[in-house]
GROMACS .gro file of C-alpha atoms in nm:
model
  225
    1MET     CA    1  -0.004  -0.029  -0.003
    2LYS     CA    2   0.266   0.238   0.059
    3ARG     CA    3   0.446   0.168  -0.271
    4VAL     CA    4   0.116   0.241  -0.434
    5GLY     CA    5   0.116   0.522  -0.207
    6LYS     CA    6   0.453   0.655  -0.315
    7TRP     CA    7   0.425   0.594  -0.696
    8PHE     CA    8   0.091   0.820  -0.705
    9PHE     CA    9   0.262   1.107  -0.508
   10MET     CA   10   0.572   1.062  -0.808
   11THR     CA   11   0.307   1.074  -1.079
   12VAL     CA   12   0.097   1.406  -0.935
   13CYS     CA   13   0.374   1.570  -0.907
   14VAL     CA   14   0.514   1.501  -1.303
   15LEU     CA   15   0.158   1.603  -1.397
   16LEU     CA   16   0.232   1.909  -1.219
   17THR     CA   17   0.594   1.963  -1.375
   18SER     CA   18   0.471   1.837  -1.682
   19SER     CA   19   0.165   2.097  -1.613
   20ALA     CA   20   0.392   2.362  -1.524
   21PHE     CA   21   0.592   2.410  -1.813
   22ALA     CA   22   0.313   2.344  -2.056
   23GLN     CA   23   0.214   2.724  -1.944
   24VAL     CA   24   0.537   2.880  -1.954
   25LYS     CA   25   0.682   2.665  -2.303
   26ASP     CA   26   0.667   3.011  -2.499
   27TRP     CA   27   0.815   3.200  -2.219
   28ALA     CA   28   1.016   3.489  -2.426
   29GLN     CA   29   0.666   3.473  -2.630
   30PHE     CA   30   0.819   3.406  -2.950
   31ASN     CA   31   0.489   3.345  -3.093
   32ARG     CA   32   0.388   3.727  -3.026
   33TYR     CA   33   0.540   3.854  -3.326
   34ALA     CA   34   0.585   3.553  -3.564
   35GLU     CA   35   0.341   3.636  -3.813
   36ASP     CA   36   0.395   4.046  -3.832
   37ASN     CA   37   0.754   3.960  -3.930
   38LYS     CA   38   0.660   3.746  -4.193
   39ASN     CA   39   0.491   4.041  -4.328
   40VAL     CA   40   0.799   4.298  -4.279
   41LYS     CA   41   0.956   4.408  -4.548
   42VAL     CA   42   1.295   4.316  -4.471
   43PRO     CA   43   1.551   4.576  -4.472
   44ALA     CA   44   1.358   4.719  -4.257
   45LYS     CA   45   1.414   5.090  -4.109
   46VAL     CA   46   1.428   5.126  -3.754
   47VAL     CA   47   1.272   4.847  -3.525
   48PHE     CA   48   1.157   4.967  -3.114
   49MET     CA   49   1.225   4.669  -2.873
   50GLY     CA   50   1.092   4.738  -2.524
   51ASN     CA   51   0.869   4.632  -2.296
   52SER     CA   52   0.482   4.751  -2.251
   53ILE     CA   53   0.552   5.129  -2.260
   54THR     CA   54   0.676   5.065  -2.629
   55ASP     CA   55   0.388   4.789  -2.679
   56GLY     CA   56   0.115   5.051  -2.607
   57TRP     CA   57   0.263   5.301  -2.823
   58TRP     CA   58   0.154   5.138  -3.163
   59PRO     CA   59  -0.233   5.157  -3.010
   60ALA     CA   60  -0.179   5.505  -2.883
   61ASP     CA   61  -0.020   5.629  -3.205
   62SER     CA   62   0.028   5.421  -3.476
   63ALA     CA   63   0.067   5.643  -3.731
   64PHE     CA   64   0.385   5.747  -3.654
   65PHE     CA   65   0.503   5.409  -3.644
   66ILE     CA   66   0.347   5.388  -4.009
   67SER     CA   67   0.437   5.744  -4.167
   68ASN     CA   68   0.777   5.646  -4.086
   69GLY     CA   69   0.819   5.276  -4.165
   70TYR     CA   70   0.875   5.179  -3.792
   71VAL     CA   71   0.820   4.832  -3.640
   72ASP     CA   72   0.732   4.850  -3.309
   73ARG     CA   73   0.855   4.477  -3.116
   74GLY     CA   74   0.728   4.589  -2.766
   75ILE     CA   75   0.610   4.353  -2.538
   76GLY     CA   76   0.377   4.419  -2.194
   77GLY     CA   77   0.571   4.289  -1.893
   78GLN     CA   78   0.889   4.161  -2.026
   79THR     CA   79   1.199   4.188  -1.889
   80THR     CA   80   1.544   4.288  -2.008
   81SER     CA   81   1.593   3.900  -2.034
   82GLU     CA   82   1.319   3.779  -2.233
   83MET     CA   83   1.389   4.058  -2.454
   84LEU     CA   84   1.756   3.934  -2.491
   85VAL     CA   85   1.623   3.610  -2.564
   86ARG     CA   86   1.377   3.737  -2.868
   87PHE     CA   87   1.664   3.996  -3.004
   88ARG     CA   88   1.731   3.747  -3.270
   89THR     CA   89   1.340   3.667  -3.425
   90ASP     CA   90   1.230   4.057  -3.356
   91VAL     CA   91   1.528   4.255  -3.447
   92ILE     CA   92   1.770   4.095  -3.596
   93ASN     CA   93   1.616   3.849  -3.833
   94LEU     CA   94   1.397   4.224  -4.002
   95LYS     CA   95   1.759   4.340  -4.126
   96PRO     CA   96   1.687   4.679  -3.968
   97LYS     CA   97   1.924   5.002  -4.000
   98VAL     CA   98   1.858   5.100  -3.654
   99VAL     CA   99   1.730   4.953  -3.283
  100VAL     CA  100   1.565   5.153  -3.068
  101ILE     CA  101   1.595   4.985  -2.701
  102MET     CA  102   1.403   5.082  -2.401
  103ALA     CA  103   1.434   4.794  -2.114
  104GLY     CA  104   1.470   4.809  -1.726
  105THR     CA  105   1.118   4.895  -1.580
  106ASN     CA  106   1.014   4.558  -1.522
  107ASP     CA  107   1.357   4.406  -1.408
  108ILE     CA  108   1.354   4.656  -1.125
  109ALA     CA  109   0.976   4.548  -1.092
  110GLN     CA  110   1.094   4.239  -0.976
  111ASN     CA  111   0.866   4.076  -1.290
  112ASN     CA  112   1.017   3.742  -1.273
  113GLY     CA  113   1.226   3.798  -0.984
  114TYR     CA  114   1.517   3.983  -0.861
  115ILE     CA  115   1.760   4.057  -1.114
  116SER     CA  116   2.004   4.274  -0.992
  117LEU     CA  117   2.066   4.621  -1.186
  118GLU     CA  118   2.429   4.503  -1.347
  119ASN     CA  119   2.237   4.206  -1.511
  120ALA     CA  120   1.963   4.396  -1.600
  121PHE     CA  121   2.202   4.627  -1.745
  122GLY     CA  122   2.455   4.338  -1.897
  123ASN     CA  123   2.097   4.220  -2.068
  124ILE     CA  124   2.101   4.550  -2.266
  125VAL     CA  125   2.453   4.574  -2.302
  126SER     CA  126   2.430   4.234  -2.489
  127MET     CA  127   2.160   4.356  -2.693
  128VAL     CA  128   2.391   4.616  -2.781
  129GLU     CA  129   2.651   4.442  -2.909
  130LEU     CA  130   2.419   4.143  -3.063
  131ALA     CA  131   2.300   4.475  -3.298
  132ARG     CA  132   2.652   4.618  -3.338
  133PHE     CA  133   2.789   4.270  -3.457
  134ASN     CA  134   2.533   4.269  -3.698
  135LYS     CA  135   2.548   4.601  -3.783
  136ILE     CA  136   2.292   4.693  -3.712
  137THR     CA  137   2.269   5.088  -3.498
  138PRO     CA  138   2.158   5.095  -3.118
  139ILE     CA  139   2.014   5.332  -2.987
  140LEU     CA  140   1.973   5.347  -2.611
  141CYS     CA  141   1.735   5.469  -2.457
  142SER     CA  142   1.653   5.594  -2.044
  143VAL     CA  143   1.425   5.399  -1.863
  144MET     CA  144   1.108   5.626  -1.812
  145PRO     CA  145   1.065   5.786  -1.424
  146ALA     CA  146   0.758   5.589  -1.233
  147TYR     CA  147   0.760   5.699  -0.855
  148GLU     CA  148   0.572   5.339  -0.763
  149PHE     CA  149   0.455   5.056  -0.988
  150GLY     CA  150   0.072   5.005  -0.952
  151TRP     CA  151   0.075   4.631  -1.003
  152ARG     CA  152   0.401   4.581  -0.767
  153LYS     CA  153   0.424   4.789  -0.439
  154GLY     CA  154   0.670   4.870  -0.251
  155MET     CA  155   0.944   4.876  -0.434
  156GLU     CA  156   1.089   5.236  -0.417
  157PRO     CA  157   1.195   5.225  -0.804
  158ALA     CA  158   1.231   5.606  -0.863
  159GLY     CA  159   1.557   5.636  -0.745
  160LYS     CA  160   1.653   5.266  -0.909
  161ILE     CA  161   1.548   5.341  -1.230
  162ILE     CA  162   1.829   5.716  -1.210
  163LYS     CA  163   2.080   5.446  -1.146
  164LEU     CA  164   2.029   5.243  -1.437
  165ASN     CA  165   2.010   5.542  -1.694
  166GLU     CA  166   2.348   5.672  -1.523
  167MET     CA  167   2.480   5.341  -1.601
  168ILE     CA  168   2.322   5.310  -1.947
  169LYS     CA  169   2.399   5.639  -2.015
  170ALA     CA  170   2.802   5.612  -1.920
  171TYR     CA  171   2.779   5.306  -2.160
  172ALA     CA  172   2.677   5.491  -2.506
  173ASP     CA  173   2.904   5.830  -2.386
  174LYS     CA  174   3.178   5.564  -2.381
  175HIS     CA  175   3.099   5.322  -2.696
  176ASN     CA  176   3.002   5.651  -2.881
  177LEU     CA  177   2.670   5.527  -2.882
  178VAL     CA  178   2.298   5.758  -2.944
  179TYR     CA  179   2.138   5.807  -2.587
  180VAL     CA  180   1.766   5.861  -2.551
  181ASP     CA  181   1.707   6.103  -2.197
  182TYR     CA  182   1.309   5.998  -2.181
  183HIS     CA  183   1.337   6.046  -1.827
  184SER     CA  184   1.411   6.390  -1.815
  185ALA     CA  185   1.192   6.529  -2.064
  186LEU     CA  186   0.841   6.329  -1.786
  187LYS     CA  187   0.959   6.348  -1.457
  188ASP     CA  188   0.842   6.520  -1.192
  189GLU     CA  189   0.968   6.647  -0.835
  190ARG     CA  190   0.946   6.253  -0.749
  191ASN     CA  191   1.140   6.158  -1.006
  192GLY     CA  192   0.774   5.986  -1.092
  193LEU     CA  193   0.561   6.030  -1.411
  194PRO     CA  194   0.283   6.301  -1.334
  195ALA     CA  195  -0.038   6.281  -1.375
  196LYS     CA  196  -0.076   6.487  -1.664
  197TYR     CA  197   0.147   6.249  -1.913
  198SER     CA  198  -0.007   5.902  -1.704
  199HIS     CA  199  -0.328   5.743  -1.575
  200ASP     CA  200  -0.093   5.522  -1.334
  201GLU     CA  201   0.226   5.675  -1.304
  202VAL     CA  202   0.383   5.394  -1.548
  203HIS     CA  203   0.256   5.413  -1.859
  204PRO     CA  204   0.220   5.737  -2.118
  205THR     CA  205  -0.072   5.875  -2.240
  206LEU     CA  206  -0.093   6.011  -2.558
  207GLU     CA  207   0.061   6.350  -2.501
  208ALA     CA  208   0.349   6.155  -2.343
  209TYR     CA  209   0.382   6.016  -2.632
  210LYS     CA  210   0.396   6.303  -2.862
  211ILE     CA  211   0.705   6.461  -2.613
  212MET     CA  212   0.869   6.074  -2.702
  213GLU     CA  213   0.817   6.081  -3.054
  214SER     CA  214   1.000   6.452  -3.107
  215ILE     CA  215   1.323   6.353  -2.908
  216VAL     CA  216   1.340   5.998  -3.058
  217GLN     CA  217   1.293   6.125  -3.435
  218LYS     CA  218   1.611   6.332  -3.351
  219ALA     CA  219   1.805   6.072  -3.246
  220ILE     CA  220   1.687   5.807  -3.474
  221GLN     CA  221   1.761   6.132  -3.815
  222LYS     CA  222   2.105   6.203  -3.625
  223VAL     CA  223   2.203   5.755  -3.674
  224LEU     CA  224   2.042   5.767  -4.053
  225LYS     CA  225   2.184   6.088  -4.200
   0.00000   0.00000   0.00000
């Protein structure tokens, strides 16, 4: 009887493990843009790689991307680790001239568990190195200001965002890369995103996206000229 119970317990464990793996089989969300990527005219002009802030940019102002021939490859909730894993399929394979990288918010929020700022920064550097190796010019963007994460309270992100941005800017300066500073243009006195630019203190309104567009357009034009 004890033996039957043991085998039953082991079977349940295997089934639970299999179920767990089934739920995370597309951890990096390769399938999100699989069909869209087939329809991209290669070589692409500019690809925007990012998280929900980039993901939400398209529905907020798709005309910005369509009129300029830009490709949006943001996925909500993603960390730098997930972006790095899908960088080949969603950026390199599209052979763009430029990739605009904005990442780090969800690492600081610990969406996939704890990761140090140094390791999140390292993932960003790896994306840059992959881009340059494939003759794609990277543009590095600051992490957007945030005083509090609504989905993960108590992380005190404002100071951590500033520190990560300092690391990104220093790297850009050292390697002669273009750095886009959304943070300085949009922050309030708390180093957060004010209500006029966001409904949840994290995700931009159309007004904020318009400001971001004017900033990043100058950077893209500088690189492409």
